[in-house]
PDB file of C-alpha atoms in Angstrom:
ATOM      1  CA  MET A 210     -17.072 -39.645  31.677  1.00 52.00           C
ATOM      2  CA  LYS A 211     -18.713 -38.332  28.500  1.00 51.00           C
ATOM      3  CA  HIS A 212     -18.962 -34.830  29.975  1.00 53.00           C
ATOM      4  CA  LEU A 213     -15.313 -34.937  31.046  1.00 49.00           C
ATOM      5  CA  LEU A 214     -14.261 -35.832  27.502  1.00 47.00           C
ATOM      6  CA  VAL A 215     -16.222 -32.920  25.999  1.00 46.00           C
ATOM      7  CA  LEU A 216     -14.761 -30.529  28.571  1.00 44.00           C
ATOM      8  CA  SER A 217     -11.245 -31.702  27.754  1.00 45.00           C
ATOM      9  CA  VAL A 218     -11.797 -31.093  24.061  1.00 45.00           C
ATOM     10  CA  VAL A 219     -13.109 -27.578  24.748  1.00 46.00           C
ATOM     11  CA  PHE A 220     -10.078 -26.706  26.899  1.00 43.00           C
ATOM     12  CA  ALA A 221      -7.711 -28.128  24.273  1.00 45.00           C
ATOM     13  CA  ALA A 222      -9.348 -26.050  21.519  1.00 45.00           C
ATOM     14  CA  PHE A 223      -9.107 -22.941  23.706  1.00 42.00           C
ATOM     15  CA  ALA A 224      -5.405 -23.554  24.348  1.00 44.00           C
ATOM     16  CA  LEU A 225      -4.702 -23.951  20.637  1.00 44.00           C
ATOM     17  CA  THR A 226      -6.590 -20.750  19.839  1.00 46.00           C
ATOM     18  CA  GLY A 227      -4.737 -18.765  22.499  1.00 48.00           C
ATOM     19  CA  SER A 228      -1.318 -19.769  21.152  1.00 54.00           C
ATOM     20  CA  ALA A 229      -2.128 -19.476  17.423  1.00 71.00           C
ATOM     21  CA  GLN A 230       0.724 -18.016  15.411  1.00 89.00           C
ATOM     22  CA  ASN A 231       0.247 -15.965  12.256  1.00 94.00           C
ATOM     23  CA  ARG A 232       2.891 -16.068   9.557  1.00 95.00           C
ATOM     24  CA  PHE A 233       4.375 -12.878   8.100  1.00 96.00           C
ATOM     25  CA  GLU A 234       6.518 -12.811   4.959  1.00 95.00           C
ATOM     26  CA  GLY A 235       8.020 -10.014   2.927  1.00 94.00           C
ATOM     27  CA  HIS A 236      11.040  -8.007   1.855  1.00 94.00           C
ATOM     28  CA  ASN A 237      12.574  -4.704   2.863  1.00 95.00           C
ATOM     29  CA  ILE A 238      10.873  -3.264  -0.176  1.00 97.00           C
ATOM     30  CA  ILE A 239      11.184   0.393  -1.147  1.00 98.00           C
ATOM     31  CA  LEU A 240       8.156   1.706  -3.034  1.00 98.00           C
ATOM     32  CA  ASP A 241       9.069   5.240  -4.031  1.00 97.00           C
ATOM     33  CA  VAL A 242       9.298   7.456  -7.135  1.00 98.00           C
ATOM     34  CA  PRO A 243      12.560   9.464  -7.195  1.00 97.00           C
ATOM     35  CA  THR A 244      13.266  12.517  -9.358  1.00 96.00           C
ATOM     36  CA  THR A 245      17.023  13.065  -8.890  1.00 96.00           C
ATOM     37  CA  GLN A 246      18.376   9.758 -10.259  1.00 96.00           C
ATOM     38  CA  ARG A 247      21.227   9.692 -12.812  1.00 95.00           C
ATOM     39  CA  SER A 248      20.534   6.143 -13.925  1.00 96.00           C
ATOM     40  CA  THR A 249      17.551   3.791 -13.890  1.00 96.00           C
ATOM     41  CA  ALA A 250      15.750   3.907 -10.537  1.00 97.00           C
ATOM     42  CA  CYS A 251      12.682   1.679 -10.557  1.00 97.00           C
ATOM     43  CA  ALA A 252       9.745   2.615  -8.352  1.00 98.00           C
ATOM     44  CA  ILE A 253      10.167  -0.782  -6.642  1.00 98.00           C
ATOM     45  CA  ARG A 254      13.595  -1.293  -5.079  1.00 97.00           C
ATOM     46  CA  TYR A 255      15.005  -3.368  -2.219  1.00 96.00           C
ATOM     47  CA  ALA A 256      17.201  -2.616   0.750  1.00 95.00           C
ATOM     48  CA  PRO A 257      20.098  -5.114   1.048  1.00 94.00           C
ATOM     49  CA  PRO A 258      19.580  -8.131   3.357  1.00 92.00           C
ATOM     50  CA  SER A 259      22.151  -6.702   5.769  1.00 93.00           C
ATOM     51  CA  THR A 260      19.645  -3.924   6.566  1.00 95.00           C
ATOM     52  CA  THR A 261      18.237  -4.124  10.090  1.00 95.00           C
ATOM     53  CA  ALA A 262      14.479  -3.669  10.267  1.00 96.00           C
ATOM     54  CA  THR A 263      12.624  -2.853  13.478  1.00 96.00           C
ATOM     55  CA  LEU A 264       9.405  -4.662  14.283  1.00 96.00           C
ATOM     56  CA  THR A 265       6.934  -2.850  16.569  1.00 96.00           C
ATOM     57  CA  ASP A 266       3.874  -4.185  18.350  1.00 95.00           C
ATOM     58  CA  LEU A 267       0.717  -2.302  17.358  1.00 94.00           C
ATOM     59  CA  ASP A 268      -1.507  -3.981  19.937  1.00 91.00           C
ATOM     60  CA  ARG A 269      -0.150  -3.144  23.400  1.00 86.00           C
ATOM     61  CA  SER A 270      -3.078  -4.883  25.135  1.00 86.00           C
ATOM     62  CA  THR A 271      -1.304  -8.224  24.721  1.00 84.00           C
ATOM     63  CA  PRO A 272       2.385  -9.165  25.147  1.00 85.00           C
ATOM     64  CA  MET A 273       4.497  -9.176  22.002  1.00 92.00           C
ATOM     65  CA  LYS A 274       5.511 -12.729  21.119  1.00 91.00           C
ATOM     66  CA  VAL A 275       7.311 -13.033  17.796  1.00 93.00           C
ATOM     67  CA  SER A 276       9.797 -15.570  16.465  1.00 93.00           C
ATOM     68  CA  SER A 277      11.687 -16.153  13.240  1.00 92.00           C
ATOM     69  CA  CYS A 278      10.443 -18.765  10.797  1.00 90.00           C
ATOM     70  CA  SER A 279      12.712 -21.782  10.731  1.00 75.00           C
ATOM     71  CA  GLY A 280      15.808 -21.277   8.584  1.00 62.00           C
ATOM     72  CA  SER A 281      14.666 -18.012   6.978  1.00 61.00           C
ATOM     73  CA  SER A 282      15.733 -14.771   8.611  1.00 66.00           C
ATOM     74  CA  THR A 283      17.209 -13.639  11.914  1.00 86.00           C
ATOM     75  CA  LEU A 284      14.982 -12.035  14.536  1.00 92.00           C
ATOM     76  CA  VAL A 285      15.789 -10.824  18.050  1.00 92.00           C
ATOM     77  CA  GLN A 286      13.104  -9.488  20.395  1.00 90.00           C
ATOM     78  CA  SER A 287      14.728  -6.562  22.164  1.00 84.00           C
ATOM     79  CA  SER A 288      11.857  -5.504  24.455  1.00 87.00           C
ATOM     80  CA  GLY A 289       8.242  -6.190  25.268  1.00 87.00           C
ATOM     81  CA  SER A 290       7.117  -4.214  22.235  1.00 92.00           C
ATOM     82  CA  THR A 291       9.972  -4.249  19.683  1.00 95.00           C
ATOM     83  CA  ALA A 292      12.210  -6.681  17.828  1.00 95.00           C
ATOM     84  CA  THR A 293      14.869  -6.429  15.136  1.00 95.00           C
ATOM     85  CA  MET A 294      15.280  -8.662  12.105  1.00 95.00           C
ATOM     86  CA  ARG A 295      17.325  -9.130   8.956  1.00 94.00           C
ATOM     87  CA  ALA A 296      16.324 -10.758   5.704  1.00 93.00           C
ATOM     88  CA  ASN A 297      17.770 -13.949   4.285  1.00 91.00           C
ATOM     89  CA  SER A 298      20.882 -13.164   2.220  1.00 89.00           C
ATOM     90  CA  ALA A 299      19.865 -15.608  -0.528  1.00 88.00           C
ATOM     91  CA  ASP A 300      16.408 -14.292  -1.461  1.00 89.00           C
ATOM     92  CA  TYR A 301      16.177 -10.958   0.435  1.00 91.00           C
ATOM     93  CA  LYS A 302      13.083 -12.298   2.225  1.00 93.00           C
ATOM     94  CA  TRP A 303      12.270 -12.191   5.925  1.00 94.00           C
ATOM     95  CA  CYS A 304       9.724 -14.327   7.706  1.00 94.00           C
ATOM     96  CA  PHE A 305       8.432 -14.325  11.271  1.00 94.00           C
ATOM     97  CA  GLN A 306       5.519 -15.565  13.343  1.00 95.00           C
ATOM     98  CA  GLY A 307       3.391 -13.623  15.799  1.00 94.00           C
ATOM     99  CA  GLU A 308       0.068 -13.723  17.617  1.00 92.00           C
ATOM    100  CA  ASP A 309      -1.285 -10.446  16.196  1.00 94.00           C
ATOM    101  CA  LYS A 310      -2.677  -9.813  12.713  1.00 95.00           C
ATOM    102  CA  ARG A 311      -0.545  -6.738  11.979  1.00 96.00           C
ATOM    103  CA  TYR A 312       2.857  -5.330  12.989  1.00 97.00           C
ATOM    104  CA  ARG A 313       4.734  -2.144  12.078  1.00 97.00           C
ATOM    105  CA  ILE A 314       8.015  -2.507  10.178  1.00 97.00           C
ATOM    106  CA  THR A 315      10.545   0.322   9.848  1.00 97.00           C
ATOM    107  CA  PHE A 316      13.958   0.360   8.195  1.00 97.00           C
ATOM    108  CA  PRO A 317      16.346   2.767   6.461  1.00 96.00           C
ATOM    109  CA  GLY A 318      15.428   3.236   2.815  1.00 94.00           C
ATOM    110  CA  ASP A 319      17.888   4.356   0.166  1.00 95.00           C
ATOM    111  CA  GLN A 320      19.380   7.658  -0.975  1.00 95.00           C
ATOM    112  CA  TYR A 321      16.095   8.630  -2.646  1.00 96.00           C
ATOM    113  CA  SER A 322      13.386   7.455  -0.267  1.00 96.00           C
ATOM    114  CA  GLY A 323      14.633   8.060   3.275  1.00 94.00           C
ATOM    115  CA  PRO A 324      13.257   5.942   6.182  1.00 96.00           C
ATOM    116  CA  ILE A 325      10.467   3.470   5.386  1.00 97.00           C
ATOM    117  CA  THR A 326       7.434   2.571   7.546  1.00 97.00           C
ATOM    118  CA  TYR A 327       4.870  -0.129   6.754  1.00 98.00           C
ATOM    119  CA  ASP A 328       2.095  -1.845   8.694  1.00 98.00           C
ATOM    120  CA  TRP A 329       2.444  -5.464   7.554  1.00 98.00           C
ATOM    121  CA  ILE A 330      -0.375  -8.004   7.710  1.00 97.00           C
ATOM    122  CA  ALA A 331      -0.282 -11.760   8.245  1.00 96.00           C
ATOM    123  CA  GLU A 332      -0.402 -14.124   5.295  1.00 96.00           C
ATOM    124  CA  PRO A 333      -4.066 -14.651   4.340  1.00 95.00           C
ATOM    125  CA  PRO A 334      -5.669 -18.073   3.843  1.00 93.00           C
ATOM    126  CA  ALA A 335      -4.818 -19.640   0.484  1.00 92.00           C
ATOM    127  CA  ALA A 336      -8.371 -19.112  -0.783  1.00 92.00           C
ATOM    128  CA  GLN A 337      -8.014 -15.324  -0.273  1.00 92.00           C
ATOM    129  CA  ALA A 338      -4.449 -14.850  -1.514  1.00 93.00           C
ATOM    130  CA  GLY A 339      -4.116 -12.038  -4.052  1.00 95.00           C
ATOM    131  CA  TYR A 340      -7.230 -10.170  -2.875  1.00 97.00           C
ATOM    132  CA  TYR A 341      -6.869  -7.689  -0.022  1.00 97.00           C
ATOM    133  CA  ASN A 342      -9.041  -5.209   1.873  1.00 98.00           C
ATOM    134  CA  ILE A 343      -7.519  -1.819   2.674  1.00 98.00           C
ATOM    135  CA  ARG A 344      -9.155  -1.939   6.133  1.00 98.00           C
ATOM    136  CA  ASP A 345      -6.968  -4.918   7.063  1.00 97.00           C
ATOM    137  CA  PHE A 346      -3.944  -2.615   6.819  1.00 97.00           C
ATOM    138  CA  GLY A 347      -5.420  -0.188   9.345  1.00 97.00           C
ATOM    139  CA  ALA A 348      -7.262   2.251   7.081  1.00 98.00           C
ATOM    140  CA  VAL A 349     -10.161   4.026   8.814  1.00 98.00           C
ATOM    141  CA  GLY A 350     -11.933   5.770   5.932  1.00 97.00           C
ATOM    142  CA  ASP A 351     -13.793   8.345   8.007  1.00 97.00           C
ATOM    143  CA  GLY A 352     -12.419  11.385   6.171  1.00 96.00           C
ATOM    144  CA  GLN A 353     -10.560  12.581   9.282  1.00 97.00           C
ATOM    145  CA  ALA A 354      -7.951   9.938  10.183  1.00 98.00           C
ATOM    146  CA  ASP A 355      -4.756   9.932   8.108  1.00 98.00           C
ATOM    147  CA  ASP A 356      -4.799   6.701   6.072  1.00 98.00           C
ATOM    148  CA  THR A 357      -1.519   7.363   4.241  1.00 98.00           C
ATOM    149  CA  ILE A 358       0.531   4.676   6.017  1.00 98.00           C
ATOM    150  CA  ALA A 359      -2.240   2.097   5.656  1.00 98.00           C
ATOM    151  CA  ILE A 360      -2.560   2.637   1.896  1.00 98.00           C
ATOM    152  CA  ARG A 361       1.206   2.805   1.371  1.00 98.00           C
ATOM    153  CA  SER A 362       1.555  -0.421   3.364  1.00 98.00           C
ATOM    154  CA  ALA A 363      -1.066  -2.217   1.279  1.00 98.00           C
ATOM    155  CA  PHE A 364       0.641  -1.176  -1.949  1.00 98.00           C
ATOM    156  CA  ALA A 365       4.069  -2.269  -0.673  1.00 98.00           C
ATOM    157  CA  TYR A 366       2.597  -5.601   0.427  1.00 98.00           C
ATOM    158  CA  ILE A 367       1.168  -6.123  -3.048  1.00 98.00           C
ATOM    159  CA  ALA A 368       4.495  -5.105  -4.572  1.00 97.00           C
ATOM    160  CA  SER A 369       6.203  -7.820  -2.506  1.00 96.00           C
ATOM    161  CA  LYS A 370       3.745 -10.327  -4.043  1.00 96.00           C
ATOM    162  CA  ASN A 371       4.425  -9.004  -7.569  1.00 96.00           C
ATOM    163  CA  GLY A 372       0.793  -7.980  -7.958  1.00 97.00           C
ATOM    164  CA  GLY A 373      -2.679  -8.224  -6.454  1.00 97.00           C
ATOM    165  CA  THR A 374      -6.053  -6.546  -6.008  1.00 98.00           C
ATOM    166  CA  VAL A 375      -6.856  -4.182  -3.147  1.00 98.00           C
ATOM    167  CA  SER A 376     -10.466  -3.186  -2.507  1.00 98.00           C
ATOM    168  CA  PHE A 377     -11.550   0.078  -0.920  1.00 98.00           C
ATOM    169  CA  PRO A 378     -14.912  -0.465   0.816  1.00 97.00           C
ATOM    170  CA  GLU A 379     -17.265   2.458   1.256  1.00 97.00           C
ATOM    171  CA  GLY A 380     -15.383   5.286   2.966  1.00 97.00           C
ATOM    172  CA  ASP A 381     -13.506   8.566   2.656  1.00 97.00           C
ATOM    173  CA  TYR A 382      -9.764   7.762   2.828  1.00 98.00           C
ATOM    174  CA  LYS A 383      -7.556  10.739   3.664  1.00 98.00           C
ATOM    175  CA  VAL A 384      -3.994  10.946   2.263  1.00 98.00           C
ATOM    176  CA  THR A 385      -1.444  13.608   3.201  1.00 98.00           C
ATOM    177  CA  SER A 386       1.613  12.720   1.064  1.00 97.00           C
ATOM    178  CA  PRO A 387       2.165  11.047  -2.336  1.00 98.00           C
ATOM    179  CA  ILE A 388       1.868   7.251  -2.553  1.00 98.00           C
ATOM    180  CA  ALA A 389       3.685   5.291  -5.265  1.00 98.00           C
ATOM    181  CA  LEU A 390       1.722   2.767  -7.316  1.00 98.00           C
ATOM    182  CA  PRO A 391       3.410  -0.635  -7.780  1.00 98.00           C
ATOM    183  CA  SER A 392       3.346  -2.760 -10.895  1.00 98.00           C
ATOM    184  CA  GLY A 393       0.598  -5.369 -11.098  1.00 98.00           C
ATOM    185  CA  ILE A 394      -1.848  -3.630  -8.768  1.00 98.00           C
ATOM    186  CA  VAL A 395      -5.616  -3.396  -9.245  1.00 98.00           C
ATOM    187  CA  ILE A 396      -7.312  -0.705  -7.139  1.00 98.00           C
ATOM    188  CA  GLN A 397     -11.025  -1.417  -6.826  1.00 98.00           C
ATOM    189  CA  GLY A 398     -13.626   0.955  -5.399  1.00 97.00           C
ATOM    190  CA  THR A 399     -17.403   0.668  -5.140  1.00 96.00           C
ATOM    191  CA  GLY A 400     -18.750   3.330  -7.492  1.00 92.00           C
ATOM    192  CA  ALA A 401     -18.015   6.028 -10.055  1.00 89.00           C
ATOM    193  CA  ILE A 402     -20.566   8.766  -9.418  1.00 92.00           C
ATOM    194  CA  MET A 403     -18.831  12.069  -8.634  1.00 93.00           C
ATOM    195  CA  SER A 404     -19.355  13.711  -5.265  1.00 93.00           C
ATOM    196  CA  GLY A 405     -22.211  16.189  -5.430  1.00 90.00           C
ATOM    197  CA  ALA A 406     -23.598  14.774  -8.674  1.00 90.00           C
ATOM    198  CA  PRO A 407     -27.270  15.704  -9.288  1.00 87.00           C
ATOM    199  CA  THR A 408     -28.509  12.125  -9.206  1.00 87.00           C
ATOM    200  CA  SER A 409     -31.153  12.873  -6.585  1.00 85.00           C
ATOM    201  CA  ALA A 410     -32.528  15.757  -4.534  1.00 86.00           C
ATOM    202  CA  LEU A 411     -29.849  15.106  -1.909  1.00 88.00           C
ATOM    203  CA  PRO A 412     -26.214  15.879  -2.927  1.00 86.00           C
ATOM    204  CA  ARG A 413     -23.929  13.097  -1.728  1.00 89.00           C
ATOM    205  CA  LYS A 414     -20.275  12.128  -2.026  1.00 92.00           C
ATOM    206  CA  ASN A 415     -18.995   9.114  -3.901  1.00 93.00           C
ATOM    207  CA  PRO A 416     -19.346   5.983  -1.735  1.00 93.00           C
ATOM    208  CA  THR A 417     -15.591   5.360  -2.059  1.00 96.00           C
ATOM    209  CA  ARG A 418     -13.155   8.175  -2.491  1.00 97.00           C
ATOM    210  CA  ILE A 419      -9.491   8.761  -1.727  1.00 98.00           C
ATOM    211  CA  LYS A 420      -8.986  12.339  -0.621  1.00 98.00           C
ATOM    212  CA  LEU A 421      -5.754  14.333  -0.952  1.00 98.00           C
ATOM    213  CA  SER A 422      -5.080  16.872   1.799  1.00 98.00           C
ATOM    214  CA  GLY A 423      -2.648  19.733   1.124  1.00 96.00           C
ATOM    215  CA  THR A 424      -1.262  21.606  -1.880  1.00 97.00           C
ATOM    216  CA  ASN A 425       1.574  21.273  -4.391  1.00 97.00           C
ATOM    217  CA  ARG A 426       1.613  17.466  -4.362  1.00 97.00           C
ATOM    218  CA  ALA A 427       0.233  14.360  -6.040  1.00 98.00           C
ATOM    219  CA  LEU A 428      -2.096  11.794  -4.573  1.00 98.00           C
ATOM    220  CA  PHE A 429      -0.528   8.855  -6.456  1.00 98.00           C
ATOM    221  CA  ARG A 430       2.754   8.582  -8.356  1.00 98.00           C
ATOM    222  CA  ILE A 431       3.978   6.225 -11.071  1.00 98.00           C
ATOM    223  CA  GLY A 432       7.702   5.832 -11.673  1.00 98.00           C
ATOM    224  CA  GLU A 433      10.198   4.008 -13.839  1.00 98.00           C
ATOM    225  CA  CYS A 434       9.765   0.280 -14.641  1.00 97.00           C
ATOM    226  CA  SER A 435       6.085   0.433 -13.636  1.00 98.00           C
ATOM    227  CA  THR A 436       3.557  -1.588 -15.615  1.00 98.00           C
ATOM    228  CA  GLN A 437       0.085  -3.149 -15.497  1.00 98.00           C
ATOM    229  CA  ILE A 438      -1.569  -0.685 -13.111  1.00 98.00           C
ATOM    230  CA  THR A 439      -5.373  -0.611 -13.040  1.00 98.00           C
ATOM    231  CA  MET A 440      -7.735   1.690 -11.138  1.00 98.00           C
ATOM    232  CA  ARG A 441     -11.499   1.482 -11.398  1.00 98.00           C
ATOM    233  CA  ASP A 442     -14.850   2.462  -9.846  1.00 98.00           C
ATOM    234  CA  ILE A 443     -13.465   5.062  -7.451  1.00 98.00           C
ATOM    235  CA  GLU A 444     -13.218   8.826  -6.946  1.00 98.00           C
ATOM    236  CA  LEU A 445      -9.927  10.621  -6.416  1.00 98.00           C
ATOM    237  CA  TYR A 446     -10.662  13.917  -4.688  1.00 98.00           C
ATOM    238  CA  SER A 447      -8.519  16.904  -3.724  1.00 98.00           C
ATOM    239  CA  GLU A 448      -9.286  19.403  -0.996  1.00 97.00           C
ATOM    240  CA  SER A 449      -7.321  22.010  -2.988  1.00 97.00           C
ATOM    241  CA  SER A 450      -6.744  22.665  -6.691  1.00 97.00           C
ATOM    242  CA  ASN A 451      -3.454  24.480  -6.012  1.00 97.00           C
ATOM    243  CA  LYS A 452      -0.841  22.438  -7.938  1.00 97.00           C
ATOM    244  CA  THR A 453      -2.412  19.107  -7.021  1.00 98.00           C
ATOM    245  CA  TYR A 454      -2.416  15.997  -9.212  1.00 98.00           C
ATOM    246  CA  GLY A 455      -4.556  12.890  -9.044  1.00 98.00           C
ATOM    247  CA  VAL A 456      -1.946  10.632 -10.650  1.00 98.00           C
ATOM    248  CA  GLU A 457       1.533  11.916 -11.477  1.00 98.00           C
ATOM    249  CA  ALA A 458       3.875   9.777 -13.620  1.00 98.00           C
ATOM    250  CA  VAL A 459       7.508  10.813 -13.840  1.00 97.00           C
ATOM    251  CA  GLY A 460      10.816   9.266 -14.861  1.00 97.00           C
ATOM    252  CA  ALA A 461      13.960   9.611 -16.930  1.00 96.00           C
ATOM    253  CA  TYR A 462      15.586   6.335 -18.013  1.00 97.00           C
ATOM    254  CA  ASP A 463      13.343   3.258 -17.927  1.00 97.00           C
ATOM    255  CA  SER A 464       9.854   3.515 -19.424  1.00 96.00           C
ATOM    256  CA  ALA A 465       6.468   2.783 -17.853  1.00 97.00           C
ATOM    257  CA  GLY A 466       3.224   1.611 -19.411  1.00 97.00           C
ATOM    258  CA  GLY A 467       0.124  -0.536 -19.335  1.00 97.00           C
ATOM    259  CA  ILE A 468      -1.880   1.885 -17.160  1.00 98.00           C
ATOM    260  CA  ILE A 469      -5.685   1.728 -17.138  1.00 98.00           C
ATOM    261  CA  PHE A 470      -8.189   4.102 -15.557  1.00 98.00           C
ATOM    262  CA  GLU A 471     -11.758   2.849 -15.788  1.00 98.00           C
ATOM    263  CA  ARG A 472     -14.769   4.699 -14.347  1.00 98.00           C
ATOM    264  CA  VAL A 473     -12.526   6.910 -12.198  1.00 98.00           C
ATOM    265  CA  VAL A 474     -13.559  10.404 -11.084  1.00 98.00           C
ATOM    266  CA  PHE A 475     -10.752  12.998 -10.822  1.00 98.00           C
ATOM    267  CA  ASN A 476     -12.283  15.786  -8.749  1.00 97.00           C
ATOM    268  CA  ASN A 477     -10.822  19.250  -7.965  1.00 97.00           C
ATOM    269  CA  PHE A 478      -7.182  18.629  -8.987  1.00 98.00           C
ATOM    270  CA  SER A 479      -5.267  21.153 -11.037  1.00 98.00           C
ATOM    271  CA  ARG A 480      -4.415  18.176 -13.261  1.00 98.00           C
ATOM    272  CA  GLY A 481      -6.133  14.806 -12.989  1.00 98.00           C
ATOM    273  CA  ILE A 482      -3.386  12.856 -14.797  1.00 98.00           C
ATOM    274  CA  TYR A 483       0.046  14.448 -15.238  1.00 97.00           C
ATOM    275  CA  MET A 484       2.868  12.551 -16.995  1.00 97.00           C
ATOM    276  CA  TYR A 485       6.247  14.047 -17.898  1.00 96.00           C
ATOM    277  CA  GLY A 486       9.952  13.336 -18.295  1.00 96.00           C
ATOM    278  CA  LEU A 487      12.742  14.606 -16.067  1.00 96.00           C
ATOM    279  CA  PRO A 488      15.430  17.045 -17.283  1.00 96.00           C
ATOM    280  CA  GLN A 489      18.202  14.454 -16.866  1.00 95.00           C
ATOM    281  CA  THR A 490      17.214  13.030 -20.258  1.00 94.00           C
ATOM    282  CA  ASN A 491      15.781  16.205 -21.807  1.00 93.00           C
ATOM    283  CA  LEU A 492      12.221  15.248 -20.872  1.00 90.00           C
ATOM    284  CA  GLU A 493      12.366  12.221 -23.194  1.00 91.00           C
ATOM    285  CA  TRP A 494      10.908   9.697 -20.785  1.00 94.00           C
ATOM    286  CA  GLN A 495       8.430   7.289 -22.379  1.00 94.00           C
ATOM    287  CA  VAL A 496       5.012   6.136 -21.139  1.00 95.00           C
ATOM    288  CA  ASP A 497       3.125   3.634 -23.307  1.00 94.00           C
ATOM    289  CA  TYR A 498      -0.394   2.214 -23.451  1.00 96.00           C
ATOM    290  CA  VAL A 499      -2.313   4.524 -21.135  1.00 97.00           C
ATOM    291  CA  LYS A 500      -6.052   3.874 -21.386  1.00 98.00           C
ATOM    292  CA  VAL A 501      -8.716   6.172 -19.949  1.00 98.00           C
ATOM    293  CA  ARG A 502     -12.212   4.712 -20.125  1.00 98.00           C
ATOM    294  CA  ASN A 503     -15.466   6.335 -18.983  1.00 97.00           C
ATOM    295  CA  CYS A 504     -13.691   8.676 -16.554  1.00 97.00           C
ATOM    296  CA  VAL A 505     -14.755  12.097 -15.340  1.00 96.00           C
ATOM    297  CA  PHE A 506     -12.447  15.112 -14.850  1.00 97.00           C
ATOM    298  CA  ILE A 507     -13.761  18.007 -12.775  1.00 95.00           C
TER     299      ILE A 507
END
């Protein structure tokens, strides 16, 4: 009888594990830095709740089973791998449950951004809330895979939380198009020694670096209304110095400020930090309180 009871408990625990549902919350958030606006256009904007977002299964090895959270947003599963949903009209928030840890969300952006794609993660345990690992968003960090969507997704997720810290473990994270930085973000790497520094007989790269691929573009961008952005202990690296920027800040109407770079290496860009106003307001855009501490520009 004792053995039967233990066996029953084991089977019950297995059943609960197999049907566990992760909770996903967020907004149809647009994280983008425009340059053609004729009025204030914050880097963080929102698509209206009437916008239909498509949810895609990233793990095809298991069936897609998603459902809307009670009384929050509308969700309809249209196939074995996709669903559509709309946010709540009151707070612009959507919420759903699913068995996987990550799903892809796509929706139309606005007149400046174009279509939006994010890989959204499940809500973390309360003890870990506010602190995120870039690998959880799908980043590979091998120097070959394109980690642009993963990093953009992490930053949008943090923007939806109104701030947070994202860590970049040891790795070489490749980016192929500019990524906007949201207000309230802390980007944390593992070290600040430049790649190829003569610290030993063996030249090595920085343990954590974010690498820009291509020319005539920025790695990161800061736009209007942006504030309290911190980056530290990391190398930003460019494969080309042909009109490339480590961090580009640009706007016209609403100011930005409170930006801190601490022990950051800017390597092989034509300009490490480039901040300027747009012609709509005669280049009079304002950026306040930019602090650069113990950084290296190569």
